[in-house]
Amino acid sequence: MSIMRIGVLTSGGDTPGMNAAIRAVVRRGLSFGDVMLGVYHGYEGLMDGRVKQLQSSDVHGIIQRGGTILRTARSEVFRTPEGQAKAMQLMTAYEMDALIVIGGDGSFHGAQALADLGMNVMGIPGTIDNDIGYTDFTIGFDTAVNNVMGEMEKIRDTMRSHDRVAVVEVMGRACGDIALWSAMTAPADIVLTPESPRDWGEAASQLMHNKLKGRFTSMVIIAEGAGKAADFAKFVQEHTDVEIKPVVLSYIQRGGAPTAADRMLATRLGARAVELIHEGARNRALGIHDNHIVDVDIKDSTAHNENYDQSLYDLHSKMNRIY
Ligand code: F6P
């Protein structure tokens, strides 16, 4: 079996579980006898040659750590043909047979550009947003939802003590998955997502209704793609006598130790990416579907970037009204 020289980088927003994926890539590669090359600061480092050979000890003790030991970046220069050509030169200099890219939608677009230039690239979906359509889950999403659940508990304690309502803004870019899953599980009384637009006046009426029925502390989750917590709070304050406080969870969602589900997903995807390279596969994006690791052509991986399940939203609406 031939020995490969495999590069690995993380790109875009960091996500809990990226380290678990790096560990899996490196350990599985070493088990084949491969040379594993860690590229620092994503595509920026690929253009500048920030490359280091990784040994087993480099990935020891990282499965439980949030963030990414390889660091990450969002690179404007790499979007240009010149930047991409520079990255190709560097990979040729390092004699890379393949590059594994761990990141989200934007990172996959970068990987597609390298595939067009002749590099063999494998994409591993790492983003808290869960906005990549061909995979049921992306690495980091489960941890982000668990983080939101934990914070909601603390917010609820103080809201209850004052008979207040909270509107909690969560991340996700244009995708409402973090909001919806957190609303189902934390839970929240009302969820506002870009995919299921809801009239704010109607949502405010529901808060009034809850108050009249004796529920003084309602919890609202708003996806960043559906608006700002501060704007919704202002709207409710202007149209009702409900006292409401906006909270923006921000980067708290993206940090911390990955959950078991994310560590497992990252480990399976990372190992499989290396196996695919050894099987002679080219330019694949990996994911999970019905608990099986799947792979699709990386060119098709960004065609459909939604996972949102409207039936979950409908169920949430039915279960969180006071009748
Ligand atoms: O894509 C991950 C994400 O955390 C989004 O949910 C959020 O909109 C964005 O990144 C924040 O980007 P930045 O890290 O550049 O502030």
Short mmCIF file of C-alpha atoms and ligand atoms in Angstrom, two decimals:
data_model
loop_
_atom_site.label_atom_id
_atom_site.label_comp_id
_atom_site.label_asym_id
_atom_site.label_seq_id
_atom_site.Cartn_x
_atom_site.Cartn_y
_atom_site.Cartn_z
CA MET A 1 0.00 0.00 0.00
CA SER A 2 1.42 3.38 -0.97
CA ILE A 3 2.34 5.96 1.63
CA MET A 4 0.57 9.27 1.20
CA ARG A 5 1.44 12.82 2.13
CA ILE A 6 -1.79 14.29 3.43
CA GLY A 7 -2.43 17.90 4.43
CA VAL A 8 -5.13 18.91 6.91
CA LEU A 9 -6.47 22.35 7.75
CA THR A 10 -9.38 23.98 9.56
CA SER A 11 -11.07 26.97 7.99
CA GLY A 12 -13.86 29.48 8.67
CA GLY A 13 -15.49 29.79 12.10
CA ASP A 14 -14.02 27.34 14.61
CA THR A 15 -16.33 24.72 16.03
CA PRO A 16 -16.15 22.30 18.96
CA GLY A 17 -15.09 18.95 17.56
CA MET A 18 -12.58 20.29 15.03
CA ASN A 19 -9.77 19.01 17.24
CA ALA A 20 -11.41 15.59 17.43
CA ALA A 21 -11.51 15.55 13.61
CA ILE A 22 -7.84 16.60 13.34
CA ARG A 23 -6.91 13.86 15.79
CA ALA A 24 -8.82 11.26 13.80
CA VAL A 25 -7.27 12.34 10.49
CA VAL A 26 -3.75 12.26 11.92
CA ARG A 27 -4.11 9.00 13.84
CA ARG A 28 -5.79 7.16 10.94
CA GLY A 29 -3.18 8.49 8.52
CA LEU A 30 -0.34 7.38 10.77
CA SER A 31 -1.92 3.93 11.00
CA PHE A 32 -1.43 3.70 7.18
CA GLY A 33 2.17 4.96 7.54
CA ASP A 34 1.29 8.32 5.93
CA VAL A 35 3.07 11.63 6.40
CA MET A 36 0.56 14.00 8.00
CA LEU A 37 1.00 17.72 7.36
CA GLY A 38 -0.87 20.19 9.56
CA VAL A 39 -1.57 23.52 7.83
CA TYR A 40 -1.98 26.42 10.26
CA HIS A 41 -4.51 29.29 9.90
CA GLY A 42 -6.58 27.66 7.15
CA TYR A 43 -6.13 28.75 3.55
CA GLU A 44 -4.01 31.72 4.73
CA GLY A 45 -1.40 29.29 6.00
CA LEU A 46 -1.71 27.19 2.86
CA MET A 47 -0.63 30.18 0.77
CA ASP A 48 2.18 31.13 3.19
CA GLY A 49 3.58 27.69 3.89
CA ARG A 50 2.65 27.51 7.55
CA VAL A 51 2.96 23.73 7.52
CA LYS A 52 4.20 21.32 10.19
CA GLN A 53 4.46 17.56 10.13
CA LEU A 54 2.19 16.12 12.81
CA GLN A 55 2.97 13.10 14.95
CA SER A 56 0.67 11.13 17.21
CA SER A 57 1.84 13.13 20.24
CA ASP A 58 0.76 16.40 18.56
CA VAL A 59 -2.87 15.28 18.73
CA HIS A 60 -2.69 13.69 22.16
CA GLY A 61 -5.14 15.17 24.68
CA ILE A 62 -7.06 17.30 22.20
CA ILE A 63 -10.28 15.33 21.60
CA GLN A 64 -11.90 17.10 24.56
CA ARG A 65 -10.76 20.60 23.63
CA GLY A 66 -12.94 23.18 21.85
CA GLY A 67 -11.49 25.45 19.15
CA THR A 68 -8.81 24.18 16.78
CA ILE A 69 -5.13 23.53 17.50
CA LEU A 70 -4.43 24.33 13.83
CA ARG A 71 -6.06 27.77 14.25
CA THR A 72 -8.39 29.06 11.56
CA ALA A 73 -9.04 32.08 9.36
CA ARG A 74 -11.44 33.50 6.82
CA SER A 75 -9.18 34.40 3.89
CA GLU A 76 -10.10 37.03 1.30
CA VAL A 77 -6.87 36.54 -0.69
CA PHE A 78 -7.56 32.84 -1.15
CA ARG A 79 -10.80 33.71 -2.98
CA THR A 80 -8.73 35.15 -5.83
CA PRO A 81 -7.24 33.03 -8.65
CA GLU A 82 -3.77 34.32 -7.62
CA GLY A 83 -4.28 33.14 -4.04
CA GLN A 84 -5.45 29.73 -5.20
CA ALA A 85 -2.49 29.38 -7.58
CA LYS A 86 -0.14 30.24 -4.70
CA ALA A 87 -1.74 27.55 -2.53
CA MET A 88 -1.31 25.01 -5.34
CA GLN A 89 2.39 25.90 -5.65
CA LEU A 90 2.86 25.39 -1.95
CA MET A 91 1.09 22.02 -1.98
CA THR A 92 3.26 20.93 -4.89
CA ALA A 93 6.36 22.00 -2.96
CA TYR A 94 5.25 19.90 0.00
CA GLU A 95 4.37 17.03 -2.38
CA MET A 96 0.88 16.77 -0.93
CA ASP A 97 -1.19 13.94 -2.43
CA ALA A 98 -4.40 15.19 -0.86
CA LEU A 99 -5.77 17.92 1.37
CA ILE A 100 -8.45 17.46 4.02
CA VAL A 101 -10.46 20.62 4.70
CA ILE A 102 -12.49 20.84 7.91
CA GLY A 103 -14.93 23.74 7.74
CA GLY A 104 -18.27 25.06 6.57
CA ASP A 105 -19.87 26.18 3.37
CA GLY A 106 -17.27 28.87 2.51
CA SER A 107 -14.39 26.47 3.17
CA PHE A 108 -15.97 23.93 0.85
CA HIS A 109 -16.10 26.54 -1.92
CA GLY A 110 -12.35 26.98 -1.43
CA ALA A 111 -11.86 23.22 -1.61
CA GLN A 112 -13.86 23.12 -4.86
CA ALA A 113 -11.50 25.71 -6.36
CA LEU A 114 -8.49 23.56 -5.46
CA ALA A 115 -10.19 20.48 -6.93
CA ASP A 116 -10.61 22.42 -10.20
CA LEU A 117 -6.87 23.08 -10.17
CA GLY A 118 -6.10 19.37 -9.81
CA MET A 119 -5.68 18.81 -6.08
CA ASN A 120 -7.46 15.86 -4.44
CA VAL A 121 -9.54 17.39 -1.63
CA MET A 122 -11.74 15.87 1.05
CA GLY A 123 -14.28 18.07 2.85
CA ILE A 124 -15.33 17.44 6.45
CA PRO A 125 -18.31 19.58 7.54
CA GLY A 126 -17.37 21.57 10.64
CA THR A 127 -19.71 24.42 11.54
CA ILE A 128 -22.08 25.04 14.42
CA ASP A 129 -24.69 26.28 11.92
CA ASN A 130 -25.75 22.85 10.55
CA ASP A 131 -26.39 24.55 7.23
CA ILE A 132 -24.85 22.00 4.86
CA GLY A 133 -27.68 20.14 3.20
CA TYR A 134 -26.19 16.79 2.16
CA THR A 135 -25.31 15.80 5.75
CA ASP A 136 -27.80 15.33 8.58
CA PHE A 137 -25.38 16.98 11.03
CA THR A 138 -22.23 19.09 10.95
CA ILE A 139 -19.51 18.86 13.60
CA GLY A 140 -20.16 21.34 16.41
CA PHE A 141 -23.90 21.72 16.01
CA ASP A 142 -24.74 19.35 18.87
CA THR A 143 -22.32 21.12 21.22
CA ALA A 144 -23.72 24.53 20.26
CA VAL A 145 -27.26 23.37 21.06
CA ASN A 146 -26.07 21.92 24.38
CA ASN A 147 -24.33 25.21 25.15
CA VAL A 148 -27.53 27.13 24.46
CA MET A 149 -29.51 24.72 26.67
CA GLY A 150 -27.10 25.31 29.55
CA GLU A 151 -27.20 29.09 29.26
CA MET A 152 -30.99 29.13 28.95
CA GLU A 153 -31.26 27.45 32.36
CA LYS A 154 -29.29 30.26 33.99
CA ILE A 155 -31.24 32.96 32.19
CA ARG A 156 -34.53 31.30 33.17
CA ASP A 157 -33.56 31.34 36.89
CA THR A 158 -33.13 35.09 36.98
CA MET A 159 -36.13 35.80 34.70
CA ARG A 160 -38.38 33.72 36.98
CA SER A 161 -37.26 35.62 40.05
CA HIS A 162 -38.48 38.85 38.45
CA ASP A 163 -41.45 37.54 36.45
CA ARG A 164 -39.69 38.63 33.28
CA VAL A 165 -39.54 37.30 29.75
CA ALA A 166 -36.21 36.72 27.94
CA VAL A 167 -35.53 36.76 24.23
CA VAL A 168 -32.29 34.91 23.52
CA GLU A 169 -30.49 35.46 20.21
CA VAL A 170 -28.52 32.49 18.89
CA MET A 171 -26.12 32.07 15.98
CA GLY A 172 -26.63 30.11 12.78
CA ARG A 173 -26.23 32.65 9.98
CA ALA A 174 -29.21 32.12 7.64
CA CYS A 175 -30.06 28.76 9.20
CA GLY A 176 -32.54 28.34 12.06
CA ASP A 177 -31.39 24.91 13.23
CA ILE A 178 -29.58 26.02 16.41
CA ALA A 179 -32.65 28.08 17.35
CA LEU A 180 -35.14 25.32 16.58
CA TRP A 181 -33.27 22.51 18.31
CA SER A 182 -32.58 24.69 21.35
CA ALA A 183 -36.23 25.72 21.51
CA MET A 184 -37.30 22.07 21.42
CA THR A 185 -34.85 20.97 24.08
CA ALA A 186 -34.09 23.90 26.43
CA PRO A 187 -37.06 24.52 25.92
CA ALA A 188 -38.43 27.88 24.77
CA ASP A 189 -42.06 28.94 24.46
CA ILE A 190 -41.53 30.75 21.17
CA VAL A 191 -38.93 30.31 18.44
CA LEU A 192 -38.30 32.72 15.58
CA THR A 193 -36.38 31.31 12.61
CA PRO A 194 -35.74 32.61 9.09
CA GLU A 195 -37.26 29.48 7.55
CA SER A 196 -40.60 29.80 9.38
CA PRO A 197 -41.26 33.55 9.39
CA ARG A 198 -43.70 34.60 12.08
CA ASP A 199 -45.42 37.92 12.57
CA TRP A 200 -43.88 39.63 15.62
CA GLY A 201 -47.28 41.04 16.58
CA GLU A 202 -48.64 37.52 16.83
CA ALA A 203 -45.65 36.39 18.89
CA ALA A 204 -46.14 39.36 21.23
CA SER A 205 -49.84 38.41 21.62
CA GLN A 206 -48.76 34.91 22.64
CA LEU A 207 -46.55 36.40 25.36
CA MET A 208 -49.51 38.47 26.60
CA HIS A 209 -51.72 35.38 26.52
CA ASN A 210 -49.14 33.44 28.57
CA LYS A 211 -49.06 36.21 31.14
CA LEU A 212 -52.85 36.27 31.41
CA LYS A 213 -52.81 32.52 31.93
CA GLY A 214 -50.33 32.95 34.80
CA ARG A 215 -47.06 32.13 33.02
CA PHE A 216 -45.09 35.23 33.80
CA THR A 217 -41.76 33.91 32.59
CA SER A 218 -41.78 32.90 28.94
CA MET A 219 -38.59 32.16 27.02
CA VAL A 220 -38.17 33.21 23.38
CA ILE A 221 -35.33 32.12 21.09
CA ILE A 222 -34.57 34.14 17.99
CA ALA A 223 -32.16 32.92 15.30
CA GLU A 224 -29.74 35.64 14.18
CA GLY A 225 -31.11 35.15 10.65
CA ALA A 226 -34.61 36.09 11.86
CA GLY A 227 -33.68 39.37 13.53
CA LYS A 228 -32.06 40.86 16.59
CA ALA A 229 -33.09 40.10 20.17
CA ALA A 230 -32.89 43.82 21.01
CA ASP A 231 -35.33 44.73 18.20
CA PHE A 232 -37.82 42.04 19.21
CA ALA A 233 -37.63 43.11 22.86
CA LYS A 234 -38.24 46.74 21.85
CA PHE A 235 -41.23 45.69 19.73
CA VAL A 236 -42.78 43.68 22.58
CA GLN A 237 -42.15 46.46 25.06
CA GLU A 238 -43.89 48.97 22.77
CA HIS A 239 -46.93 46.80 22.12
CA THR A 240 -47.56 44.98 25.42
CA ASP A 241 -47.01 45.40 29.14
CA VAL A 242 -44.70 42.37 29.20
CA GLU A 243 -41.27 43.09 30.70
CA ILE A 244 -38.74 41.51 28.33
CA LYS A 245 -34.93 41.36 28.36
CA PRO A 246 -32.78 40.67 25.29
CA VAL A 247 -29.75 38.36 25.63
CA VAL A 248 -27.20 37.69 22.87
CA LEU A 249 -25.36 34.43 23.52
CA SER A 250 -22.74 35.07 20.83
CA TYR A 251 -19.42 33.15 20.98
CA ILE A 252 -20.33 31.26 24.16
CA GLN A 253 -22.19 28.92 21.82
CA ARG A 254 -19.06 28.16 19.81
CA GLY A 255 -16.65 27.33 22.64
CA GLY A 256 -16.13 24.62 25.20
CA ALA A 257 -15.66 20.88 25.21
CA PRO A 258 -17.43 19.04 22.39
CA THR A 259 -20.25 16.67 23.32
CA ALA A 260 -19.87 12.92 22.92
CA ALA A 261 -22.01 13.10 19.77
CA ASP A 262 -19.66 15.66 18.19
CA ARG A 263 -16.51 13.77 19.21
CA MET A 264 -17.92 10.59 17.70
CA LEU A 265 -19.06 12.29 14.49
CA ALA A 266 -15.70 14.05 14.08
CA THR A 267 -13.79 10.84 14.72
CA ARG A 268 -15.80 8.84 12.19
CA LEU A 269 -15.60 11.54 9.53
CA GLY A 270 -11.89 12.22 10.04
CA ALA A 271 -10.91 8.56 9.83
CA ARG A 272 -13.13 7.93 6.82
CA ALA A 273 -11.62 10.86 4.90
CA VAL A 274 -8.19 9.23 5.08
CA GLU A 275 -9.62 5.83 4.15
CA LEU A 276 -11.29 7.33 1.07
CA ILE A 277 -7.95 8.77 -0.06
CA HIS A 278 -6.38 5.32 0.24
CA GLU A 279 -9.28 3.80 -1.70
CA GLY A 280 -8.42 6.13 -4.59
CA ALA A 281 -11.45 8.40 -4.19
CA ARG A 282 -11.10 11.99 -5.39
CA ASN A 283 -12.77 15.20 -4.32
CA ARG A 284 -15.42 14.01 -1.90
CA ALA A 285 -17.34 15.75 0.87
CA LEU A 286 -18.16 13.54 3.83
CA GLY A 287 -21.23 13.56 6.01
CA ILE A 288 -23.63 11.47 8.02
CA HIS A 289 -27.00 10.26 6.86
CA ASP A 290 -29.21 7.90 8.89
CA ASN A 291 -26.16 7.23 11.09
CA HIS A 292 -24.05 6.05 8.14
CA ILE A 293 -20.97 7.94 7.00
CA VAL A 294 -21.60 9.02 3.41
CA ASP A 295 -19.66 10.96 0.81
CA VAL A 296 -20.73 13.05 -2.17
CA ASP A 297 -18.87 14.84 -4.94
CA ILE A 298 -17.42 17.99 -3.37
CA LYS A 299 -18.80 19.93 -6.36
CA ASP A 300 -22.34 19.02 -5.26
CA SER A 301 -21.77 19.58 -1.54
CA THR A 302 -22.80 23.23 -1.45
CA ALA A 303 -25.72 23.08 -3.87
CA HIS A 304 -28.31 22.74 -1.13
CA ASN A 305 -27.41 24.26 2.22
CA GLU A 306 -30.41 23.67 4.39
CA ASN A 307 -31.30 20.94 6.84
CA TYR A 308 -34.16 22.71 8.49
CA ASP A 309 -37.08 20.47 9.42
CA GLN A 310 -40.38 22.35 9.20
CA SER A 311 -42.22 19.45 10.89
CA LEU A 312 -40.11 20.03 14.03
CA TYR A 313 -41.15 23.68 13.99
CA ASP A 314 -44.82 22.70 13.64
CA LEU A 315 -44.49 20.25 16.53
CA HIS A 316 -42.83 22.90 18.68
CA SER A 317 -45.70 25.33 17.96
CA LYS A 318 -48.32 22.76 18.96
CA MET A 319 -46.54 21.79 22.18
CA ASN A 320 -45.66 25.23 23.46
CA ARG A 321 -48.94 27.08 23.51
CA ILE A 322 -51.04 27.39 26.62
CA TYR A 323 -54.48 26.23 25.55
O1 F6P B 1 -20.57 30.09 10.90
C1 F6P B 1 -20.40 30.06 12.27
C2 F6P B 1 -20.76 31.37 12.90
O2 F6P B 1 -20.56 31.27 14.30
C3 F6P B 1 -22.16 31.89 12.60
O3 F6P B 1 -23.16 31.25 13.36
C4 F6P B 1 -22.01 33.36 12.89
O4 F6P B 1 -22.95 34.11 12.17
C5 F6P B 1 -20.61 33.63 12.39
O5 F6P B 1 -19.93 32.39 12.40
C6 F6P B 1 -19.82 34.62 13.20
O6 F6P B 1 -18.66 34.87 12.49
P1 F6P B 1 -17.32 35.45 13.10
O7 F6P B 1 -16.63 34.34 13.81
O8 F6P B 1 -16.54 35.90 11.93
O9 F6P B 1 -17.72 36.55 14.03
#
